[in-house]
Structures are given as C-alpha cells and as structure tokens.
Coordinates of N, CA, C and O in Angstrom, one line a residue:
M1 N 1.1 -1.3 0.3 CA 0.2 0.3 0.0 C 1.1 1.3 0.1 O 1.8 1.2 0.8
S2 N 0.7 2.5 -0.7 CA 1.7 3.5 -0.9 C 1.5 4.0 0.4 O 0.3 4.1 1.1
Y3 N 2.2 5.0 0.9 CA 2.2 6.1 1.7 C 0.9 6.8 2.1 O 0.3 7.4 2.5
D4 N 0.9 7.5 0.6 CA -0.3 8.3 0.4 C -1.7 7.8 1.2 O -2.5 8.2 1.8
R5 N -2.1 6.5 0.3 CA -2.8 5.9 0.6 C -2.9 5.3 1.6 O -4.4 5.6 2.3
Y6 N -2.1 4.8 2.6 CA -2.0 4.4 3.6 C -2.4 5.2 4.8 O -3.5 5.1 5.5
V7 N -1.9 6.7 4.8 CA -1.6 7.5 5.8 C -3.2 7.8 5.0 O -4.4 8.6 6.6
L8 N -3.4 8.6 4.2 CA -5.0 9.2 3.9 C -6.2 9.3 4.2 O -6.9 9.3 4.8
K9 N -5.9 7.5 3.7 CA -7.0 6.7 4.2 C -7.5 6.8 5.6 O -8.5 6.5 6.6
K10 N -6.7 6.0 6.6 CA -6.8 5.7 8.3 C -6.8 7.1 8.7 O -7.8 7.2 9.6
R11 N -6.1 8.3 8.4 CA -6.8 9.3 9.3 C -8.1 9.8 8.9 O -8.2 10.0 9.9
R12 N -8.3 9.6 8.0 CA -10.5 10.2 7.2 C -10.7 9.3 8.0 O -11.8 9.6 8.9
K13 N -10.6 8.0 8.2 CA -11.4 7.6 9.1 C -11.1 7.0 10.8 O -11.9 7.3 11.7
Q14 N -9.9 7.9 11.2 CA -9.6 8.4 12.4 C -10.8 9.3 12.6 O -10.9 9.6 14.1
L15 N -10.9 10.1 12.0 CA -11.3 11.3 12.2 C -12.9 11.3 12.1 O -13.4 11.8 12.2
G16 N -13.2 10.2 11.4 CA -14.4 9.6 11.4 C -15.2 10.7 9.8 O -16.5 10.6 9.9
L17 N -14.2 10.8 9.2 CA -14.9 11.6 7.7 C -14.9 10.9 6.9 O -15.0 9.6 6.4
T18 N -16.2 11.7 5.9 CA -16.4 10.9 4.3 C -15.2 10.9 3.4 O -14.6 12.1 4.0
L19 N -15.3 10.6 2.2 CA -14.3 11.0 1.2 C -15.1 12.8 0.8 O -14.4 13.0 0.6
Q20 N -16.3 12.4 0.7 CA -17.0 13.8 0.5 C -16.5 14.7 1.2 O -16.5 15.9 1.1
A21 N -16.2 14.4 2.7 CA -15.9 15.5 4.2 C -14.7 16.3 3.9 O -14.4 17.1 3.7
V22 N -14.0 14.9 3.6 CA -13.0 15.6 3.5 C -12.4 16.8 2.1 O -11.8 17.8 2.1
A23 N -13.1 16.1 0.7 CA -12.7 16.6 -0.7 C -13.6 18.0 -0.1 O -13.0 19.0 -0.5
D24 N -14.7 18.4 0.8 CA -15.2 19.6 0.6 C -14.1 20.4 1.7 O -14.2 21.5 1.5
K25 N -13.6 19.9 3.0 CA -12.8 20.4 3.9 C -11.6 21.0 3.0 O -11.4 22.0 3.4
A26 N -11.0 20.5 2.1 CA -10.0 20.5 1.0 C -10.1 21.7 0.5 O -9.6 22.2 -0.7
G27 N -11.5 21.8 -0.4 CA -12.4 22.5 -1.4 C -11.4 21.9 -2.8 O -11.3 22.8 -3.5
I28 N -11.7 21.0 -3.0 CA -11.9 20.2 -4.1 C -12.4 19.3 -4.4 O -13.3 18.8 -3.7
D29 N -12.5 18.2 -5.9 CA -13.5 17.6 -6.0 C -13.4 16.6 -5.5 O -12.0 16.3 -5.0
I30 N -14.6 15.7 -5.0 CA -14.3 14.2 -4.3 C -13.5 13.2 -5.3 O -13.0 12.4 -4.5
K31 N -14.1 13.4 -6.4 CA -12.7 12.5 -7.3 C -11.5 12.5 -7.3 O -10.7 11.8 -7.6
Q32 N -11.3 13.8 -7.4 CA -9.7 14.1 -7.4 C -9.0 13.7 -6.0 O -7.7 13.1 -5.5
Y33 N -9.6 13.7 -4.8 CA -9.4 13.2 -3.4 C -9.2 11.9 -3.5 O -8.7 11.1 -2.9
Q34 N -10.6 10.9 -4.1 CA -10.4 9.6 -4.3 C -9.4 9.4 -4.7 O -8.5 8.1 -4.6
R35 N -8.4 10.0 -6.2 CA -7.7 9.5 -6.7 C -6.5 9.2 -5.7 O -5.4 8.6 -5.7
F36 N -6.0 10.6 -4.7 CA -4.9 10.4 -3.7 C -5.6 9.3 -2.9 O -4.2 9.0 -2.6
E37 N -6.4 9.0 -2.2 CA -6.4 7.9 -1.3 C -6.4 6.3 -2.0 O -5.6 5.9 -1.6
S38 N -7.0 6.5 -3.1 CA -6.7 5.4 -4.0 C -4.9 4.7 -4.0 O -4.9 3.9 -4.9
G39 N -4.2 6.1 -4.2 CA -3.3 5.4 -5.0 C -2.9 5.4 -6.5 O -1.5 5.7 -6.7
E40 N -4.2 6.2 -7.1 CA -4.0 5.9 -8.4 C -2.8 7.7 -8.9 O -2.3 7.6 -9.9
R41 N -2.8 8.7 -7.6 CA -2.7 9.8 -8.0 C -1.8 9.9 -6.8 O -2.3 9.5 -6.0
E42 N -0.7 10.2 -6.5 CA 0.5 10.8 -5.4 C 0.1 12.4 -5.0 O -0.2 13.8 -6.0
L43 N -0.3 12.7 -4.1 CA -0.8 13.4 -3.0 C 1.0 15.2 -3.8 O 0.4 15.7 -3.9
A44 N 1.7 14.2 -3.8 CA 3.5 15.8 -4.1 C 3.0 15.3 -5.8 O 3.7 16.6 -5.7
S45 N 2.1 15.0 -6.4 CA 2.1 15.4 -7.9 C 1.4 16.1 -8.2 O 1.2 17.1 -9.0
A46 N 0.6 16.7 -7.2 CA -0.6 18.0 -6.8 C 0.0 19.0 -6.5 O 1.7 19.3 -6.3
S47 N -0.6 20.0 -6.9 CA -0.4 21.6 -6.4 C 0.3 21.3 -5.2 O -0.7 21.1 -4.2
F48 N 1.7 22.5 -4.9 CA 1.7 22.7 -3.5 C 0.5 22.8 -2.5 O 0.3 22.5 -1.6
A49 N -0.9 23.8 -3.2 CA -1.7 24.4 -2.4 C -2.7 23.5 -2.1 O -3.5 23.1 -1.0
T50 N -2.9 22.6 -3.4 CA -4.0 21.7 -3.0 C -3.4 20.5 -1.8 O -3.9 20.3 -1.3
S51 N -2.2 20.0 -1.6 CA -1.6 19.2 -0.9 C -1.9 19.8 0.4 O -2.2 19.4 1.0
V52 N -1.6 20.6 0.4 CA -1.3 21.6 2.2 C -3.0 21.5 2.6 O -3.1 21.4 3.7
Q53 N -3.9 22.0 1.6 CA -5.6 21.7 1.6 C -5.6 20.5 2.2 O -6.7 20.4 3.4
V54 N -5.3 19.2 1.5 CA -6.1 18.0 1.8 C -5.1 18.0 3.2 O -5.6 17.1 4.5
L55 N -4.0 17.7 3.0 CA -3.5 17.4 5.1 C -4.1 18.6 6.3 O -4.0 17.9 7.0
N56 N -4.5 19.5 5.5 CA -4.7 20.4 6.9 C -6.2 19.7 6.7 O -6.9 19.9 8.0
A57 N -6.9 19.7 5.8 CA -8.6 19.0 6.2 C -8.3 17.3 7.2 O -9.2 17.0 7.5
L58 N -7.2 16.9 6.9 CA -6.8 15.6 7.7 C -6.5 15.8 8.5 O -5.6 14.8 9.9
E59 N -6.1 17.4 9.1 CA -5.2 17.4 10.3 C -4.2 17.1 10.5 O -3.7 16.2 11.6
L60 N -3.4 16.9 9.5 CA -1.9 16.8 9.2 C -1.1 17.6 9.1 O -1.1 18.2 8.1
D61 N 0.3 17.2 9.6 CA 1.5 18.6 9.4 C 2.3 18.1 8.1 O 3.0 17.6 7.3
P62 N 2.2 18.9 7.1 CA 2.4 18.8 5.8 C 4.3 18.4 5.3 O 4.4 17.9 5.0
V63 N 4.9 18.9 7.0 CA 6.4 19.2 6.3 C 6.8 17.2 7.4 O 7.4 16.7 6.8
K64 N 5.9 17.0 8.4 CA 5.8 15.6 8.7 C 5.4 14.7 7.6 O 6.2 13.6 7.5
Y65 N 4.7 15.1 7.1 CA 4.0 14.2 6.0 C 5.6 14.1 4.8 O 5.0 12.9 4.9
A66 N 5.4 15.1 4.5 CA 6.6 15.4 3.2 C 7.8 14.8 3.7 O 8.3 13.8 2.7
A67 N 8.1 14.1 5.1 CA 9.6 13.6 5.5 C 9.1 12.1 5.6 O 10.0 11.7 6.3
G68 N 7.8 11.3 5.0 CA 7.3 10.2 5.6 C 7.0 10.0 6.9 O 7.6 8.8 7.2
E69 N 6.9 11.0 8.0 CA 6.9 10.5 9.3 C 5.9 10.0 10.2 O 5.8 9.9 11.0
Y70 N 4.8 10.4 9.5 CA 3.6 9.4 9.8 C 3.6 8.0 9.8 O 3.5 7.4 8.2
E71 N 3.1 7.3 10.7 CA 2.8 6.3 10.8 C 1.8 6.2 11.8 O 1.7 6.1 13.2
I72 N 0.4 5.8 11.0 CA -0.8 5.5 11.9 C -1.1 4.2 12.1 O -1.3 3.5 11.5
K73 N -0.5 4.0 13.6 CA -1.1 2.7 14.1 C -1.8 1.6 13.9 O -1.9 0.8 14.6
E74 N -3.1 3.1 14.6 CA -4.1 1.9 15.2 C -5.0 1.5 13.8 O -4.6 1.5 13.1
L75 N -4.9 0.0 14.1 CA -5.4 -0.9 13.6 C -7.4 -0.5 13.5 O -7.6 -1.7 12.4
I76 N -7.9 -0.3 14.1 CA -9.0 0.1 14.5 C -9.8 1.7 14.2 O -8.9 2.1 14.0
Y77 N -11.0 1.8 13.8 CA -11.3 3.2 13.4 C -12.9 3.2 13.8 O -13.4 1.9 13.8
R78 N -13.5 3.9 14.1 CA -14.9 4.1 14.8 C -15.7 4.7 13.2 O -15.4 5.7 13.2
G79 N -16.6 3.9 13.0 CA -17.4 4.1 12.3 C -18.5 5.5 12.4 O -18.6 5.6 13.4
H80 N -19.7 5.7 11.4 CA -20.4 6.5 11.6 C -21.5 6.1 12.1 O -22.5 6.5 13.4
D81 N -21.8 5.0 12.1 CA -22.2 3.6 13.9 C -21.9 3.8 14.4 O -22.8 3.2 15.7
N82 N -20.8 4.3 15.2 CA -20.4 4.5 16.1 C -19.6 3.1 17.0 O -19.3 2.9 17.4
R83 N -20.0 2.2 16.0 CA -19.0 1.0 16.1 C -17.4 0.9 15.7 O -17.2 1.7 14.4
L84 N -16.6 0.0 16.5 CA -15.4 -0.2 15.6 C -15.2 -1.0 14.9 O -15.7 -2.2 14.1
Y85 N -14.1 -0.6 13.5 CA -14.2 -1.8 12.9 C -12.5 -1.8 12.3 O -11.9 -1.1 12.6
N86 N -12.4 -3.1 12.1 CA -11.0 -3.3 11.4 C -10.7 -2.7 9.7 O -11.2 -2.6 9.3
Y87 N -9.5 -1.5 10.4 CA -8.9 -0.9 9.1 C -8.5 -1.7 7.8 O -9.0 -1.2 7.2
D88 N -8.1 -2.9 7.9 CA -7.8 -4.0 7.0 C -8.6 -4.1 6.5 O -8.7 -4.3 4.8
T89 N -10.0 -4.8 6.9 CA -10.6 -5.6 6.4 C -12.1 -4.8 6.2 O -13.1 -5.3 5.4
D90 N -12.6 -3.5 7.0 CA -13.4 -2.9 7.1 C -14.5 -3.3 8.0 O -15.6 -3.2 7.5
E91 N -14.3 -4.9 8.6 CA -15.1 -5.9 9.4 C -15.7 -4.7 10.6 O -14.3 -4.5 11.3
P92 N -16.7 -5.0 11.0 CA -16.8 -4.7 13.0 C -16.2 -5.5 13.1 O -15.9 -7.0 13.3
I93 N -15.8 -4.9 14.4 CA -15.5 -5.7 15.9 C -16.4 -5.9 17.2 O -16.7 -4.8 17.5
E94 N -16.5 -7.3 17.1 CA -17.0 -7.1 18.0 C -16.6 -7.5 19.5 O -16.0 -7.5 20.1
T95 N -17.4 -6.3 20.0 CA -17.0 -6.0 21.4 C -17.9 -6.6 23.0 O -19.2 -6.7 22.5

C-alpha cells in the first residue's frame, strides 16, 4: 500500500470523515481526493496548495507528511454508526 493511500485513508477513518467531507474541507472535487486516497495519484504530484489543503483537512502536518514521518498505528477505527471496525478488512469488531 502506498504511503499516501495508507496515511490518508487511515487518518480519514480516524477522524470519522467521509471522502466527501475531506474533499469539501480541502476545497477540491471528491474524485480528485479519491485518486489520492486510492493511490491512483500521489499527493506530491498535486500543486503545493492542493497538497496542503488536503493535509490540513486531515489535520496532518505537511512537513512531517513530506518527510514520511506519519505512521498511523491504530488498526481500528470508529465508523459513523459508532461501531469499531478493523482498518484492513473494514469488518466490524465485536465488543
């Protein structure tokens, strides 16, 4: 999994945001954000402004991101239904 895909998706899920919510916060089209999160396009290939807007929407520090310092270790996230899910499988975790 690419660094962009790993960090962007995991952080979005940690924040409980939808793809649309991140795109809206970043001021970009949802399809553009989907390309970053899916790994189809690297965030580094976008304009500096767009990259910073996406990272700000996800509350990530651009300098740390560029240096590859983000490793989001939590393997679970809380869904919109307030249930816990496994990040890798998107399966609910029974508690």
